[in-house]
């Protein structure tokens, strides 16, 4: 089955990412990483709001405490208060390495799992210089034994929380592993090495299907529990970045996208690149867990 997503907001993001639905406010949050801006959009009336960030915002999570977000900034982790702008730094990550934070999501226990990516300097080749981490509710930071990574992405969790999905976009493969207090038995889940796109951000539906935005391929694909493709959503831009289920019934799939790296000709062909897209789908999502830690 193939469906077609439609433009919701012509945001012109350079690198829209991290899209997350907040059931409490019935709003959608996401980040334009390179612009260092947090966005919020309310579908009921089209209201939008933007917050400038002190540096690039790669990913984030809603918090249990009202009006607080956990930020995955380029250089580290922080709490941010949406109303008064208070920023509380938690920890630097990979200081001194040519990396920055990238994709992140909360597990079903309310811990924030995220990865980093390598930022080549001076013409060097991209390499697996990053890693995956988990921030606990007590703000203890733990490195996960998932091997080095060049571009961390696709972090998502099965409905029961016992399986973690993740990828290195650079290798064009998505992996899964048994997940809990420890992680084990990592194996390949999706192989895109013979296809056009690269795996980017993901979300999991209530039936355990993994929905992945495929950068460079202009589509989002649903994979069943076995990693078999069973639904394709075409997006009218070549660089979709991440997906989230939203709406009152959690059956609207929202999709962020990017303009980054596109030529003038490509942008002329894709005038809505960097926009926010959506489509109602015959599946329902799961409310995203909130980070259990508190800004003390």
CSV table of C-alpha atoms in Angstrom, one decimal:
chain,number,residue,atom,x,y,z
A,1,UNK,CA,0.0,0.0,0.0
A,2,UNK,CA,1.2,3.5,-0.9
A,3,UNK,CA,-0.2,6.7,0.6
A,4,UNK,CA,0.7,10.4,0.0
A,5,UNK,CA,1.5,12.9,2.8
A,6,UNK,CA,0.4,16.6,2.5
A,7,UNK,CA,2.0,19.8,3.7
A,8,UNK,CA,0.7,21.1,7.0
A,9,UNK,CA,3.1,24.0,7.7
A,10,UNK,CA,5.6,25.5,5.3
A,11,UNK,CA,8.3,25.9,8.0
A,12,UNK,CA,11.3,26.1,5.6
A,13,UNK,CA,13.4,24.4,8.3
A,14,UNK,CA,17.1,23.9,7.4
A,15,UNK,CA,17.1,20.6,9.3
A,16,UNK,CA,13.7,19.8,10.9
A,17,UNK,CA,14.0,16.9,13.4
A,18,UNK,CA,12.9,15.4,16.7
A,19,UNK,CA,9.2,15.8,16.1
A,20,UNK,CA,7.2,14.8,19.2
A,21,UNK,CA,3.4,15.0,20.1
A,22,UNK,CA,2.3,16.4,23.5
A,23,UNK,CA,-1.1,14.9,24.4
A,24,UNK,CA,-1.5,17.4,27.3
A,25,UNK,CA,-1.4,20.5,25.1
A,26,UNK,CA,-2.5,18.7,21.9
A,27,UNK,CA,0.6,20.3,20.3
A,28,UNK,CA,3.5,19.2,18.2
A,29,UNK,CA,7.1,20.1,19.0
A,30,UNK,CA,10.2,19.7,16.8
A,31,UNK,CA,13.6,21.3,16.3
A,32,UNK,CA,15.3,23.0,13.4
A,33,UNK,CA,18.8,21.8,14.4
A,34,UNK,CA,21.0,24.1,12.3
A,35,UNK,CA,18.8,27.2,13.1
A,36,UNK,CA,19.0,26.4,16.8
A,37,UNK,CA,15.2,26.9,17.1
A,38,UNK,CA,12.5,24.9,18.9
A,39,UNK,CA,9.1,24.9,17.2
A,40,UNK,CA,5.6,24.2,18.5
A,41,UNK,CA,2.5,23.8,16.3
A,42,UNK,CA,-1.1,23.4,17.5
A,43,UNK,CA,-3.2,21.7,14.8
A,44,UNK,CA,-6.6,22.9,16.3
A,45,UNK,CA,-6.0,26.5,15.4
A,46,UNK,CA,-2.7,26.6,13.5
A,47,UNK,CA,-0.9,28.5,16.2
A,48,UNK,CA,2.9,28.3,16.1
A,49,UNK,CA,5.6,29.4,18.5
A,50,UNK,CA,9.4,29.4,18.3
A,51,UNK,CA,12.1,29.4,21.0
A,52,UNK,CA,15.7,30.4,20.2
A,53,UNK,CA,18.2,27.9,21.7
A,54,UNK,CA,21.7,28.8,23.0
A,55,UNK,CA,23.2,26.3,20.5
A,56,UNK,CA,22.0,23.6,18.1
A,57,UNK,CA,19.1,21.6,19.5
A,58,UNK,CA,19.5,18.0,18.2
A,59,UNK,CA,16.7,16.2,20.1
A,60,UNK,CA,14.6,16.6,23.2
A,61,UNK,CA,12.0,14.9,25.4
A,62,UNK,CA,8.9,16.1,27.2
A,63,UNK,CA,9.2,16.0,31.0
A,64,UNK,CA,6.8,14.8,33.7
A,65,UNK,CA,7.0,18.3,35.3
A,66,UNK,CA,4.8,20.7,33.4
A,67,UNK,CA,6.4,23.2,31.0
A,68,UNK,CA,9.8,21.5,31.2
A,69,UNK,CA,11.7,19.8,28.4
A,70,UNK,CA,14.9,17.8,28.5
A,71,UNK,CA,17.2,19.2,25.7
A,72,UNK,CA,19.7,17.2,23.8
A,73,UNK,CA,21.9,20.2,22.7
A,74,UNK,CA,24.8,19.8,20.4
A,75,UNK,CA,27.3,19.7,23.3
A,76,UNK,CA,25.3,18.2,26.1
A,77,UNK,CA,22.1,17.8,28.1
A,78,UNK,CA,20.0,20.5,29.8
A,79,UNK,CA,16.5,21.2,31.2
A,80,UNK,CA,14.5,24.1,29.7
A,81,UNK,CA,11.4,25.8,31.0
A,82,UNK,CA,9.1,26.8,28.2
A,83,UNK,CA,7.5,29.8,30.0
A,84,UNK,CA,10.3,31.5,31.7
A,85,UNK,CA,13.3,30.4,29.5
A,86,UNK,CA,15.3,29.0,32.5
A,87,UNK,CA,18.1,26.6,31.3
A,88,UNK,CA,19.6,24.2,33.7
A,89,UNK,CA,22.7,22.4,32.4
A,90,UNK,CA,23.0,18.7,33.3
A,91,UNK,CA,26.1,17.3,31.6
A,92,UNK,CA,28.5,17.8,28.7
A,93,UNK,CA,28.7,14.8,26.3
A,94,UNK,CA,31.9,13.7,24.5
A,95,UNK,CA,33.8,16.9,25.3
A,96,UNK,CA,36.9,17.2,23.1
A,97,UNK,CA,35.6,14.9,20.4
A,98,UNK,CA,34.5,16.0,16.9
A,99,UNK,CA,30.9,14.9,17.6
A,100,UNK,CA,27.5,16.4,18.6
A,101,UNK,CA,24.3,15.0,20.0
A,102,UNK,CA,21.8,13.7,17.5
A,103,UNK,CA,18.7,11.5,17.7
A,104,UNK,CA,17.0,10.7,21.1
A,105,UNK,CA,13.9,9.4,22.6
A,106,UNK,CA,12.6,8.2,26.0
A,107,UNK,CA,12.2,4.5,26.8
A,108,UNK,CA,9.1,3.1,28.4
A,109,UNK,CA,10.6,3.6,31.8
A,110,UNK,CA,11.1,7.4,31.3
A,111,UNK,CA,14.9,7.3,30.7
A,112,UNK,CA,16.3,9.4,27.8
A,113,UNK,CA,18.3,7.4,25.2
A,114,UNK,CA,20.3,9.3,22.6
A,115,UNK,CA,23.2,9.0,20.3
A,116,UNK,CA,25.9,11.3,18.8
A,117,UNK,CA,27.3,11.8,15.3
A,118,UNK,CA,30.7,12.6,13.9
A,119,UNK,CA,31.2,16.0,12.4
A,120,UNK,CA,34.1,15.8,9.9
A,121,UNK,CA,36.6,18.7,10.1
A,122,UNK,CA,38.9,19.9,7.4
A,123,UNK,CA,37.8,17.5,4.7
A,124,UNK,CA,38.3,14.3,6.7
A,125,UNK,CA,36.0,11.3,6.0
A,126,UNK,CA,33.0,10.6,8.3
A,127,UNK,CA,33.8,7.9,10.7
A,128,UNK,CA,32.2,6.0,13.6
A,129,UNK,CA,33.3,8.4,16.4
A,130,UNK,CA,30.0,8.6,18.3
A,131,UNK,CA,28.1,6.4,20.7
A,132,UNK,CA,24.8,5.7,22.3
A,133,UNK,CA,23.9,6.9,25.9
A,134,UNK,CA,21.1,6.7,28.5
A,135,UNK,CA,20.2,9.4,31.0
A,136,UNK,CA,18.5,8.0,34.1
A,137,UNK,CA,15.9,9.7,36.2
A,138,UNK,CA,18.6,10.5,38.8
A,139,UNK,CA,20.5,12.2,36.0
A,140,UNK,CA,23.2,9.5,35.9
A,141,UNK,CA,24.6,9.2,32.4
A,142,UNK,CA,25.4,5.7,31.1
A,143,UNK,CA,27.1,4.7,27.8
A,144,UNK,CA,25.3,1.8,26.2
A,145,UNK,CA,27.3,-1.1,24.7
A,146,UNK,CA,26.0,-0.7,21.2
A,147,UNK,CA,29.3,0.0,19.4
A,148,UNK,CA,30.7,3.1,17.7
A,149,UNK,CA,28.4,5.1,15.4
A,150,UNK,CA,28.9,7.7,12.7
A,151,UNK,CA,25.3,9.1,12.5
A,152,UNK,CA,23.0,7.9,15.3
A,153,UNK,CA,19.3,7.7,14.4
A,154,UNK,CA,16.1,5.7,14.5
A,155,UNK,CA,15.9,5.4,18.3
A,156,UNK,CA,12.6,3.9,19.2
A,157,UNK,CA,11.1,1.2,21.5
A,158,UNK,CA,8.6,-1.6,21.2
A,159,UNK,CA,5.2,-1.2,22.9
A,160,UNK,CA,6.3,-3.4,25.8
A,161,UNK,CA,9.7,-1.6,26.0
A,162,UNK,CA,11.6,-4.9,25.7
A,163,UNK,CA,13.1,-4.1,22.2
A,164,UNK,CA,15.1,-1.1,21.2
A,165,UNK,CA,15.6,0.0,17.6
A,166,UNK,CA,18.5,2.2,16.5
A,167,UNK,CA,20.7,2.8,13.5
A,168,UNK,CA,23.8,4.2,12.0
A,169,UNK,CA,22.5,6.2,9.0
A,170,UNK,CA,25.9,6.1,7.5
A,171,UNK,CA,25.8,2.3,7.1
A,172,UNK,CA,22.1,2.4,6.0
A,173,UNK,CA,21.1,-0.4,8.4
A,174,UNK,CA,18.6,-0.4,11.3
A,175,UNK,CA,19.3,-2.7,14.2
A,176,UNK,CA,17.3,-4.0,17.1
A,177,UNK,CA,18.3,-5.4,20.5
A,178,UNK,CA,16.8,-6.8,23.7
A,179,UNK,CA,16.3,-3.9,26.0
A,180,UNK,CA,15.9,-3.4,29.8
A,181,UNK,CA,18.3,-2.5,32.5
A,182,UNK,CA,20.9,-3.9,30.1
A,183,UNK,CA,21.0,-4.4,26.4
A,184,UNK,CA,21.9,-7.6,24.5
A,185,UNK,CA,21.4,-9.6,21.3
A,186,UNK,CA,21.8,-6.8,18.8
A,187,UNK,CA,21.0,-7.8,15.2
A,188,UNK,CA,20.1,-6.3,11.9
A,189,UNK,CA,16.4,-5.4,11.5
A,190,UNK,CA,16.3,-3.5,8.2
A,191,UNK,CA,18.8,-3.4,5.4
A,192,UNK,CA,18.7,-0.4,3.1
A,193,UNK,CA,22.1,-0.9,1.5
A,194,UNK,CA,20.6,-1.8,-1.8
A,195,UNK,CA,18.1,1.1,-1.8
A,196,UNK,CA,18.2,4.8,-2.5
A,197,UNK,CA,17.5,6.2,1.0
A,198,UNK,CA,19.2,6.3,4.4
A,199,UNK,CA,17.3,5.5,7.6
A,200,UNK,CA,16.6,8.5,9.7
A,201,UNK,CA,14.1,9.1,12.6
A,202,UNK,CA,11.5,6.5,13.6
A,203,UNK,CA,8.4,5.9,15.7
A,204,UNK,CA,6.6,2.7,16.8
A,205,UNK,CA,2.8,2.1,16.6
A,206,UNK,CA,0.6,0.3,19.0
A,207,UNK,CA,1.0,-3.0,17.0
A,208,UNK,CA,4.8,-2.8,17.1
A,209,UNK,CA,5.4,-1.6,13.6
A,210,UNK,CA,8.4,0.6,13.0
A,211,UNK,CA,7.9,3.7,10.9
A,212,UNK,CA,11.1,5.1,9.5
A,213,UNK,CA,11.7,8.3,7.5
A,214,UNK,CA,14.1,7.5,4.7
A,215,UNK,CA,16.4,10.5,4.0
A,216,UNK,CA,17.0,10.9,0.2
A,217,UNK,CA,14.2,8.6,-0.8
A,218,UNK,CA,11.2,11.0,-0.2
A,219,UNK,CA,9.2,8.4,1.7
A,220,UNK,CA,8.3,7.0,5.1
A,221,UNK,CA,8.1,3.2,5.4
A,222,UNK,CA,6.3,1.0,8.0
A,223,UNK,CA,8.1,-2.2,8.8
A,224,UNK,CA,6.3,-5.0,10.7
A,225,UNK,CA,7.9,-6.8,13.8
A,226,UNK,CA,9.9,-9.0,11.5
A,227,UNK,CA,11.3,-6.0,9.6
A,228,UNK,CA,9.2,-6.6,6.5
A,229,UNK,CA,8.0,-3.5,4.6
A,230,UNK,CA,4.2,-3.3,4.5
A,231,UNK,CA,3.2,0.3,3.9
A,232,UNK,CA,4.8,3.3,2.1
A,233,UNK,CA,4.0,7.0,2.5
A,234,UNK,CA,5.3,9.2,-0.2
A,235,UNK,CA,6.4,12.7,0.9
A,236,UNK,CA,6.8,15.5,-1.8
A,237,UNK,CA,10.3,16.3,-0.6
A,238,UNK,CA,13.4,14.1,-0.8
A,239,UNK,CA,14.6,14.5,2.8
A,240,UNK,CA,12.0,13.5,5.4
A,241,UNK,CA,13.7,13.3,8.7
A,242,UNK,CA,11.5,11.9,11.5
A,243,UNK,CA,7.9,10.9,12.3
A,244,UNK,CA,5.5,11.1,15.2
A,245,UNK,CA,2.0,10.0,15.8
A,246,UNK,CA,-0.4,12.8,17.0
A,247,UNK,CA,-3.9,14.0,17.1
A,248,UNK,CA,-6.7,13.1,19.5
A,249,UNK,CA,-6.7,9.5,18.3
A,250,UNK,CA,-3.0,9.3,17.7
A,251,UNK,CA,-3.6,8.2,14.1
A,252,UNK,CA,-2.1,11.2,12.3
A,253,UNK,CA,1.5,10.7,11.3
A,254,UNK,CA,3.5,13.9,11.3
A,255,UNK,CA,6.7,14.1,9.3
A,256,UNK,CA,9.5,16.7,9.5
A,257,UNK,CA,11.9,17.4,6.6
A,258,UNK,CA,15.0,19.3,5.6
A,259,UNK,CA,16.4,21.7,3.1
A,260,UNK,CA,20.0,21.2,4.2
A,261,UNK,CA,22.4,20.4,1.3
A,262,UNK,CA,19.9,20.8,-1.5
A,263,UNK,CA,21.0,22.8,-4.6
A,264,UNK,CA,19.1,25.8,-5.9
A,265,UNK,CA,17.6,23.6,-8.6
A,266,UNK,CA,16.5,21.0,-6.1
A,267,UNK,CA,14.9,23.6,-4.0
A,268,UNK,CA,13.1,25.0,-7.0
A,269,UNK,CA,11.7,21.5,-7.6
A,270,UNK,CA,10.9,21.0,-3.9
A,271,UNK,CA,9.6,24.4,-2.8
A,272,UNK,CA,8.2,22.9,0.5
A,273,UNK,CA,11.4,21.2,1.5
A,274,UNK,CA,11.9,21.8,5.3
A,275,UNK,CA,8.1,21.7,5.8
A,276,UNK,CA,6.0,19.8,8.2
A,277,UNK,CA,3.8,17.1,6.6
A,278,UNK,CA,1.0,14.9,7.8
A,279,UNK,CA,-1.4,12.1,6.9
A,280,UNK,CA,-4.0,10.0,8.6
A,281,UNK,CA,-3.0,6.4,8.7
A,282,UNK,CA,-4.8,3.1,9.5
A,283,UNK,CA,-2.7,2.6,12.6
A,284,UNK,CA,-2.5,4.3,16.0
A,285,UNK,CA,0.6,5.4,17.8
A,286,UNK,CA,1.6,5.2,21.5
A,287,UNK,CA,1.9,8.3,23.7
A,288,UNK,CA,5.6,9.2,23.9
A,289,UNK,CA,7.0,8.5,27.4
A,290,UNK,CA,8.1,11.6,29.4
A,291,UNK,CA,11.5,11.9,31.0
A,292,UNK,CA,11.2,10.9,34.6
A,293,UNK,CA,14.0,13.1,36.0
A,294,UNK,CA,13.3,16.4,37.6
A,295,UNK,CA,15.0,19.8,37.2
A,296,UNK,CA,16.4,20.3,40.7
